[in-house]
Amino acid sequence: MRAVAEARTNIALVKYWGKRGASTLNLPAVGSLSLTLEGLSTRTEVRFDGALKSDELSLNGSATTGEPLVRIGKLLDLVRAQAGIREHALVSSANNFPTAAGLASSASGFAALALAATRAAGLKLEGRALSILARRGSGSAARSVFGGLVEMHRGVREDGEDSFAEPIASDWDLRLVVAVTAKGPKDTLSTDGMRRTAETSPYFKSWVESSEPDLKAARDAIARHDLEALGEVTERSCLTMHASAMAARPAVVYMRGVTLEGYRAIQDMRRGGLPAYFTCDAGPHIKGLTTSAHANEVAKRLAEVPGVLETRVCVPGAAAEIIGEESGTNRVSFRETVSSGMPEVIE
Ligand code: 2P0
């Protein structure tokens, strides 16, 4: 009744922003397409224990209550219902990157939680079912179940069973350069920012309409390994998403001066023949899409932008995986990825 899982964060090249319908199933208004990143991950242990009076959460070593515990409790309730168990759980979760830096943690966090909780509850879900469960915790988490390039399907069903992510087979040596521009948590949580955008932005409908053509362009570019085409769609999806959010009332603005300077620096790089493409998320950090041959130069140039605190070159990351598990007297510890299902004994 105990399992430890690890999941990596992901960065969307074609963005998710907004929900569809009034459903409580966390259904996205648009599909999305992302790259899972190695090196920015969450490791989560879940232990169901009949002696616990309520669910308990430790985040990065500190006992945590309030909203994070409520969100985690809701996902645990879904797992308990599926597994037919009643025990409360002790959840310990840690990121190997500073949560306060505002880099995405709900994606890796809920993917790791969905995998660890189901396994600790004795369930063995395949990738699609796990992605659907992770989506209930956080939309972007549905993508972190898988490694590399991943497409999240919007789906049309009210029960959400066609709203899941799938890996896109590709051996493209893409890199994402992350330039951290601020410390401290972001101003508006994504869930709140996207709700306000959907409810009040005059541009939300246009944003939603732009998504399908962008997804198609991205898929085509990936099939051709066409960085220019993928980069162009990456930039326009990001800027269209932010434009719709900025037009919300009150405005939802995540970019800061340094973010736009990063955008200009990336435009300059391209003018000088260095292929790099900009994206950013629900925070001020700059992300540059490029390939392995150019990643170090892109990182060097982004580090020169005033206000950039730190840069990091990220390679495509692996699928969520079980690091270890234990049930009753059966003690096993191994590494098993969602995509391959091939166990690799580590102890
Ligand atoms: C994305 N973001 O596609 C977009 C781009 C941020 C900007 O998915 O409400 O934390 O938990 O489903 O997944 C962040 O949204 O939102 C996000 P919920 P989530 O990566």
Tab-separated table of C-alpha atoms and ligand atoms in Angstrom:
chain	number	residue	atom	x	y	z
A	1	MET	CA	0.000	0.000	0.000
A	2	ARG	CA	2.919	2.294	-0.643
A	3	ALA	CA	4.414	3.531	-3.894
A	4	VAL	CA	6.905	6.151	-5.014
A	5	ALA	CA	6.629	7.729	-8.462
A	6	GLU	CA	8.540	10.366	-10.374
A	7	ALA	CA	7.211	12.620	-13.135
A	8	ARG	CA	8.852	15.429	-15.109
A	9	THR	CA	7.340	18.784	-15.865
A	10	ASN	CA	6.465	19.748	-19.420
A	11	ILE	CA	6.315	22.948	-21.435
A	12	ALA	CA	3.517	23.411	-23.949
A	13	LEU	CA	4.544	24.445	-27.466
A	14	VAL	CA	0.850	24.707	-28.402
A	15	LYS	CA	-0.809	26.015	-25.257
A	16	TYR	CA	-3.750	24.928	-23.115
A	17	TRP	CA	-5.719	27.846	-21.695
A	18	GLY	CA	-9.371	27.589	-20.644
A	19	LYS	CA	-11.861	24.839	-19.818
A	20	ARG	CA	-14.814	23.574	-21.769
A	21	GLY	CA	-18.305	23.310	-20.308
A	22	ALA	CA	-19.341	23.663	-16.726
A	23	SER	CA	-18.117	20.190	-15.916
A	24	THR	CA	-16.163	19.456	-12.757
A	25	LEU	CA	-14.033	17.026	-14.767
A	26	ASN	CA	-11.407	19.657	-15.668
A	27	LEU	CA	-11.977	19.393	-19.423
A	28	PRO	CA	-9.782	21.630	-21.609
A	29	ALA	CA	-11.287	24.114	-24.073
A	30	VAL	CA	-8.425	23.335	-26.462
A	31	GLY	CA	-5.973	20.537	-27.169
A	32	SER	CA	-2.286	21.172	-26.537
A	33	LEU	CA	1.138	19.859	-27.475
A	34	SER	CA	4.119	19.770	-25.155
A	35	LEU	CA	7.665	18.655	-24.537
A	36	THR	CA	8.351	16.763	-21.293
A	37	LEU	CA	11.631	17.937	-19.766
A	38	GLU	CA	14.343	15.962	-18.027
A	39	GLY	CA	15.751	17.493	-14.853
A	40	LEU	CA	12.655	19.309	-13.560
A	41	SER	CA	10.769	16.609	-11.739
A	42	THR	CA	8.573	15.760	-8.779
A	43	ARG	CA	8.988	12.625	-6.720
A	44	THR	CA	5.918	11.598	-4.729
A	45	GLU	CA	5.354	8.865	-2.204
A	46	VAL	CA	1.816	7.747	-1.312
A	47	ARG	CA	1.076	5.427	1.568
A	48	PHE	CA	-2.487	4.373	2.381
A	49	ASP	CA	-2.765	3.683	6.084
A	50	GLY	CA	-5.857	2.580	8.047
A	51	ALA	CA	-4.499	4.322	11.142
A	52	LEU	CA	-4.713	7.817	9.560
A	53	LYS	CA	-7.743	9.957	10.468
A	54	SER	CA	-7.398	12.175	7.403
A	55	ASP	CA	-5.131	12.634	4.376
A	56	GLU	CA	-1.814	14.249	5.197
A	57	LEU	CA	0.570	16.093	2.897
A	58	SER	CA	4.228	16.966	3.125
A	59	LEU	CA	5.433	19.292	0.350
A	60	ASN	CA	9.185	19.707	0.006
A	61	GLY	CA	9.614	18.530	3.591
A	62	SER	CA	6.966	20.770	5.201
A	63	ALA	CA	3.575	19.599	6.481
A	64	THR	CA	1.033	21.389	4.265
A	65	THR	CA	-2.702	22.023	4.693
A	66	GLY	CA	-5.176	24.353	2.943
A	67	GLU	CA	-5.725	24.451	-0.812
A	68	PRO	CA	-2.904	22.055	-1.849
A	69	LEU	CA	-4.189	19.387	0.572
A	70	VAL	CA	-7.785	19.892	-0.640
A	71	ARG	CA	-6.727	19.420	-4.301
A	72	ILE	CA	-4.693	16.335	-3.493
A	73	GLY	CA	-7.544	14.937	-1.368
A	74	LYS	CA	-9.910	15.210	-4.358
A	75	LEU	CA	-7.574	13.140	-6.529
A	76	LEU	CA	-7.100	10.607	-3.726
A	77	ASP	CA	-10.910	10.337	-3.447
A	78	LEU	CA	-11.070	9.369	-7.138
A	79	VAL	CA	-8.381	6.737	-6.615
A	80	ARG	CA	-10.096	5.365	-3.499
A	81	ALA	CA	-13.405	5.135	-5.380
A	82	GLN	CA	-11.773	3.281	-8.296
A	83	ALA	CA	-9.878	0.900	-6.016
A	84	GLY	CA	-12.736	0.358	-3.559
A	85	ILE	CA	-10.649	1.320	-0.527
A	86	ARG	CA	-11.334	3.760	2.326
A	87	GLU	CA	-7.941	4.339	3.934
A	88	HIS	CA	-6.526	7.823	4.158
A	89	ALA	CA	-3.117	8.510	2.700
A	90	LEU	CA	0.138	10.087	3.683
A	91	VAL	CA	1.525	11.926	0.658
A	92	SER	CA	5.115	13.201	0.589
A	93	SER	CA	6.072	15.152	-2.470
A	94	ALA	CA	9.245	17.002	-3.379
A	95	ASN	CA	10.414	18.888	-6.445
A	96	ASN	CA	14.033	18.878	-7.521
A	97	PHE	CA	13.612	22.501	-8.614
A	98	PRO	CA	12.555	25.447	-6.452
A	99	THR	CA	8.741	25.595	-6.397
A	100	ALA	CA	8.957	29.244	-5.401
A	101	ALA	CA	10.654	30.053	-8.708
A	102	GLY	CA	7.249	29.682	-10.332
A	103	LEU	CA	8.273	27.001	-12.808
A	104	ALA	CA	5.407	24.604	-13.465
A	105	SER	CA	4.990	22.128	-10.626
A	106	SER	CA	1.338	21.100	-10.915
A	107	ALA	CA	2.098	19.189	-14.145
A	108	SER	CA	4.829	16.984	-12.669
A	109	GLY	CA	3.142	17.001	-9.258
A	110	PHE	CA	-0.247	15.639	-10.291
A	111	ALA	CA	1.252	13.167	-12.776
A	112	ALA	CA	3.489	11.744	-10.033
A	113	LEU	CA	0.579	11.726	-7.576
A	114	ALA	CA	-1.782	9.937	-9.985
A	115	LEU	CA	0.815	7.235	-10.657
A	116	ALA	CA	1.947	6.756	-7.029
A	117	ALA	CA	-1.607	6.836	-5.607
A	118	THR	CA	-3.052	4.331	-8.071
A	119	ARG	CA	-0.183	1.909	-7.551
A	120	ALA	CA	-0.313	2.297	-3.768
A	121	ALA	CA	-4.056	1.539	-4.009
A	122	GLY	CA	-3.320	-1.648	-5.928
A	123	LEU	CA	-4.456	-0.327	-9.327
A	124	LYS	CA	-2.387	-0.638	-12.478
A	125	LEU	CA	-3.758	1.882	-14.970
A	126	GLU	CA	-2.488	2.037	-18.528
A	127	GLY	CA	-1.180	5.337	-19.866
A	128	ARG	CA	-4.464	6.691	-21.208
A	129	ALA	CA	-6.434	6.038	-18.014
A	130	LEU	CA	-3.592	7.487	-15.957
A	131	SER	CA	-3.538	10.601	-18.146
A	132	ILE	CA	-7.297	11.052	-17.652
A	133	LEU	CA	-6.864	10.739	-13.893
A	134	ALA	CA	-3.907	13.176	-13.823
A	135	ARG	CA	-6.033	15.658	-15.849
A	136	ARG	CA	-8.548	15.758	-12.999
A	137	GLY	CA	-5.740	17.117	-10.785
A	138	SER	CA	-4.356	19.571	-13.348
A	139	GLY	CA	-4.824	19.842	-17.110
A	140	SER	CA	-1.107	20.034	-17.885
A	141	ALA	CA	-0.442	16.967	-15.678
A	142	ALA	CA	-2.222	14.767	-18.229
A	143	ARG	CA	0.756	15.457	-20.542
A	144	SER	CA	3.479	14.737	-17.949
A	145	VAL	CA	2.375	11.096	-17.787
A	146	PHE	CA	4.313	10.652	-21.036
A	147	GLY	CA	7.821	11.496	-22.155
A	148	GLY	CA	9.137	13.537	-25.081
A	149	LEU	CA	6.676	15.259	-27.391
A	150	VAL	CA	3.093	14.764	-26.248
A	151	GLU	CA	-0.299	15.776	-27.614
A	152	MET	CA	-3.249	16.364	-25.308
A	153	HIS	CA	-6.610	15.823	-26.990
A	154	ARG	CA	-9.372	18.277	-26.193
A	155	GLY	CA	-12.050	15.623	-26.677
A	156	VAL	CA	-15.751	16.291	-27.116
A	157	ARG	CA	-17.346	13.894	-24.657
A	158	GLU	CA	-18.979	15.222	-21.518
A	159	ASP	CA	-17.517	12.372	-19.445
A	160	GLY	CA	-13.971	13.374	-20.441
A	161	GLU	CA	-13.004	9.891	-21.578
A	162	ASP	CA	-11.620	11.248	-24.864
A	163	SER	CA	-9.713	14.054	-23.166
A	164	PHE	CA	-6.285	12.509	-22.604
A	165	ALA	CA	-2.683	12.881	-23.713
A	166	GLU	CA	-0.655	10.616	-25.987
A	167	PRO	CA	3.049	10.542	-26.828
A	168	ILE	CA	4.158	11.545	-30.328
A	169	ALA	CA	6.880	9.197	-31.529
A	170	SER	CA	9.867	11.323	-32.523
A	171	ASP	CA	13.652	11.136	-32.312
A	172	TRP	CA	14.131	14.862	-32.829
A	173	ASP	CA	16.942	16.328	-30.666
A	174	LEU	CA	14.955	19.360	-29.486
A	175	ARG	CA	16.100	21.423	-26.527
A	176	LEU	CA	14.277	23.879	-24.336
A	177	VAL	CA	16.364	26.585	-22.707
A	178	VAL	CA	14.686	27.859	-19.546
A	179	ALA	CA	15.700	31.324	-18.348
A	180	VAL	CA	14.497	32.014	-14.816
A	181	THR	CA	13.664	35.693	-14.386
A	182	ALA	CA	12.132	36.001	-10.930
A	183	LYS	CA	11.948	34.369	-7.569
A	184	GLY	CA	8.717	33.976	-5.661
A	185	PRO	CA	5.341	32.538	-6.594
A	186	LYS	CA	3.438	33.798	-9.628
A	187	ASP	CA	0.743	36.452	-9.253
A	188	THR	CA	-2.361	34.702	-10.607
A	189	LEU	CA	-2.767	30.936	-10.453
A	190	SER	CA	-3.334	29.374	-13.880
A	191	THR	CA	-6.723	27.951	-12.936
A	192	ASP	CA	-7.942	31.429	-11.896
A	193	GLY	CA	-6.261	33.201	-14.821
A	194	MET	CA	-7.813	30.919	-17.414
A	195	ARG	CA	-11.247	31.103	-15.794
A	196	ARG	CA	-11.145	34.901	-15.863
A	197	THR	CA	-9.934	34.853	-19.471
A	198	ALA	CA	-12.737	32.520	-20.566
A	199	GLU	CA	-15.386	34.534	-18.737
A	200	THR	CA	-14.355	38.069	-19.646
A	201	SER	CA	-11.837	38.296	-22.480
A	202	PRO	CA	-13.276	39.494	-25.815
A	203	TYR	CA	-10.441	37.524	-27.456
A	204	PHE	CA	-11.046	34.163	-25.774
A	205	LYS	CA	-13.165	32.842	-28.653
A	206	SER	CA	-10.467	33.784	-31.181
A	207	TRP	CA	-7.865	32.072	-29.020
A	208	VAL	CA	-9.913	28.850	-28.944
A	209	GLU	CA	-10.418	29.011	-32.725
A	210	SER	CA	-6.675	29.373	-33.303
A	211	SER	CA	-5.881	26.144	-31.495
A	212	GLU	CA	-6.829	23.418	-34.007
A	213	PRO	CA	-4.886	24.930	-36.937
A	214	ASP	CA	-1.899	25.456	-34.622
A	215	LEU	CA	-2.015	21.848	-33.443
A	216	LYS	CA	-2.106	20.630	-37.023
A	217	ALA	CA	0.809	22.882	-38.009
A	218	ALA	CA	2.804	21.629	-35.025
A	219	ARG	CA	2.134	17.965	-35.811
A	220	ASP	CA	3.181	18.516	-39.440
A	221	ALA	CA	6.344	20.378	-38.392
A	222	ILE	CA	7.296	17.569	-35.986
A	223	ALA	CA	6.814	14.947	-38.689
A	224	ARG	CA	9.210	16.937	-40.944
A	225	HIS	CA	11.657	17.950	-38.159
A	226	ASP	CA	11.035	21.504	-39.366
A	227	LEU	CA	12.246	23.725	-36.512
A	228	GLU	CA	11.272	26.967	-38.228
A	229	ALA	CA	7.670	25.800	-38.672
A	230	LEU	CA	7.426	24.379	-35.134
A	231	GLY	CA	9.047	27.509	-33.732
A	232	GLU	CA	6.644	29.822	-35.531
A	233	VAL	CA	3.617	27.955	-34.215
A	234	THR	CA	5.162	27.834	-30.721
A	235	GLU	CA	5.558	31.614	-30.643
A	236	ARG	CA	2.139	32.408	-32.069
A	237	SER	CA	0.323	29.987	-29.757
A	238	CYS	CA	2.043	31.540	-26.747
A	239	LEU	CA	1.420	35.127	-27.825
A	240	THR	CA	-2.216	34.449	-28.782
A	241	MET	CA	-2.807	32.821	-25.395
A	242	HIS	CA	-1.227	35.753	-23.555
A	243	ALA	CA	-3.075	38.299	-25.698
A	244	SER	CA	-6.395	36.713	-24.770
A	245	ALA	CA	-5.399	36.656	-21.083
A	246	MET	CA	-4.205	40.282	-21.145
A	247	ALA	CA	-7.590	41.345	-22.538
A	248	ALA	CA	-9.432	39.757	-19.587
A	249	ARG	CA	-11.125	42.051	-17.098
A	250	PRO	CA	-9.287	42.577	-14.834
A	251	ALA	CA	-6.249	41.813	-17.008
A	252	VAL	CA	-4.228	38.624	-16.533
A	253	VAL	CA	-0.616	39.607	-17.236
A	254	TYR	CA	2.181	37.135	-16.604
A	255	MET	CA	4.971	38.691	-18.682
A	256	ARG	CA	7.294	41.239	-17.163
A	257	GLY	CA	9.740	43.599	-18.816
A	258	VAL	CA	12.468	40.963	-18.730
A	259	THR	CA	10.177	38.454	-20.454
A	260	LEU	CA	9.719	40.801	-23.417
A	261	GLU	CA	13.448	41.565	-23.478
A	262	GLY	CA	13.970	37.803	-23.712
A	263	TYR	CA	11.550	37.682	-26.629
A	264	ARG	CA	13.493	40.460	-28.363
A	265	ALA	CA	16.787	38.679	-27.681
A	266	ILE	CA	15.423	35.539	-29.312
A	267	GLN	CA	14.282	37.560	-32.339
A	268	ASP	CA	17.820	39.009	-32.544
A	269	MET	CA	19.299	35.521	-32.379
A	270	ARG	CA	17.212	34.487	-35.370
A	271	ARG	CA	18.200	37.554	-37.334
A	272	GLY	CA	21.806	36.513	-36.686
A	273	GLY	CA	21.148	32.993	-37.941
A	274	LEU	CA	20.759	31.273	-34.546
A	275	PRO	CA	17.508	29.269	-34.627
A	276	ALA	CA	15.577	29.840	-31.388
A	277	TYR	CA	11.891	30.406	-30.701
A	278	PHE	CA	10.219	31.990	-27.700
A	279	THR	CA	7.541	30.737	-25.380
A	280	CYS	CA	6.432	31.551	-21.839
A	281	ASP	CA	3.751	30.313	-19.486
A	282	ALA	CA	1.763	31.516	-16.501
A	283	GLY	CA	4.797	33.301	-15.121
A	284	PRO	CA	7.583	35.648	-16.260
A	285	HIS	CA	10.206	33.060	-17.225
A	286	ILE	CA	11.585	32.900	-20.773
A	287	LYS	CA	11.795	29.618	-22.636
A	288	GLY	CA	13.690	29.181	-25.889
A	289	LEU	CA	12.995	26.274	-28.219
A	290	THR	CA	15.975	25.129	-30.250
A	291	THR	CA	17.946	22.001	-31.152
A	292	SER	CA	20.941	20.371	-29.438
A	293	ALA	CA	23.452	21.991	-31.800
A	294	HIS	CA	22.441	25.513	-30.740
A	295	ALA	CA	21.232	25.100	-27.137
A	296	ASN	CA	24.390	26.258	-25.340
A	297	GLU	CA	24.658	29.386	-27.479
A	298	VAL	CA	20.973	30.194	-26.915
A	299	ALA	CA	21.481	29.747	-23.145
A	300	LYS	CA	24.544	32.014	-23.223
A	301	ARG	CA	22.656	34.725	-25.095
A	302	LEU	CA	19.632	34.509	-22.787
A	303	ALA	CA	21.898	34.716	-19.720
A	304	GLU	CA	23.087	38.106	-21.055
A	305	VAL	CA	19.546	39.559	-20.947
A	306	PRO	CA	19.404	41.944	-17.951
A	307	GLY	CA	17.164	40.429	-15.292
A	308	VAL	CA	17.772	36.790	-16.196
A	309	LEU	CA	18.864	35.052	-12.983
A	310	GLU	CA	19.729	31.606	-14.260
A	311	THR	CA	19.525	29.534	-17.425
A	312	ARG	CA	19.194	25.825	-17.893
A	313	VAL	CA	19.284	23.677	-21.023
A	314	CYS	CA	16.623	20.950	-20.792
A	315	VAL	CA	16.629	17.778	-22.874
A	316	PRO	CA	13.439	15.824	-23.619
A	317	GLY	CA	12.375	13.927	-20.521
A	318	ALA	CA	11.084	10.446	-19.853
A	319	ALA	CA	7.573	9.291	-18.993
A	320	ALA	CA	6.345	9.125	-15.413
A	321	GLU	CA	7.771	6.106	-13.655
A	322	ILE	CA	7.452	4.028	-10.531
A	323	ILE	CA	10.607	4.226	-8.449
A	324	GLY	CA	9.563	1.719	-5.822
A	325	GLU	CA	6.582	0.044	-4.224
A	326	GLU	CA	5.640	-2.149	-1.351
A	327	SER	CA	2.399	-3.986	-0.623
A	328	GLY	CA	1.770	-6.085	2.490
A	329	THR	CA	4.712	-8.425	2.910
A	330	ASN	CA	5.606	-8.146	-0.760
A	331	ARG	CA	8.502	-5.752	-1.001
A	332	VAL	CA	9.727	-4.800	-4.423
A	333	SER	CA	11.665	-1.861	-5.606
A	334	PHE	CA	12.182	-1.169	-9.247
A	335	ARG	CA	11.931	1.403	-11.927
A	336	GLU	CA	9.159	1.068	-14.476
A	337	THR	CA	8.177	3.639	-17.047
A	338	VAL	CA	4.591	4.182	-18.090
A	339	SER	CA	5.359	4.013	-21.769
A	340	SER	CA	7.447	0.855	-21.934
A	341	GLY	CA	6.112	-1.097	-18.954
A	342	MET	CA	9.551	-2.724	-18.774
A	343	PRO	CA	10.767	-3.071	-15.202
A	344	GLU	CA	14.388	-2.347	-14.488
A	345	VAL	CA	15.461	-3.699	-11.113
A	346	ILE	CA	17.385	-1.108	-9.113
A	347	GLU	CA	17.641	-2.876	-5.735
B	1	2P0	C1	0.044	24.940	-20.712
B	1	2P0	N1	-0.455	26.352	-18.772
B	1	2P0	O1	-0.453	24.469	-21.751
B	1	2P0	C2	-0.555	26.229	-20.183
B	1	2P0	C3	0.141	27.428	-20.734
B	1	2P0	C4	0.132	27.569	-18.353
B	1	2P0	C5	0.269	28.377	-19.584
B	1	2P0	O2	-1.429	24.375	-18.421
B	1	2P0	O3	-6.466	24.515	-14.015
B	1	2P0	O4	-1.971	24.299	-13.978
B	1	2P0	O5	-4.819	22.859	-13.116
B	1	2P0	O6	-5.917	22.495	-15.349
B	1	2P0	O7	-2.554	22.736	-15.890
B	1	2P0	C6	-1.208	25.693	-16.554
B	1	2P0	O8	-2.475	25.219	-16.250
B	1	2P0	O9	-4.269	24.347	-15.017
B	1	2P0	C7	-1.041	25.427	-17.968
B	1	2P0	P1	-5.418	23.499	-14.347
B	1	2P0	P2	-2.743	24.025	-15.227
B	1	2P0	O10	1.013	24.404	-20.149
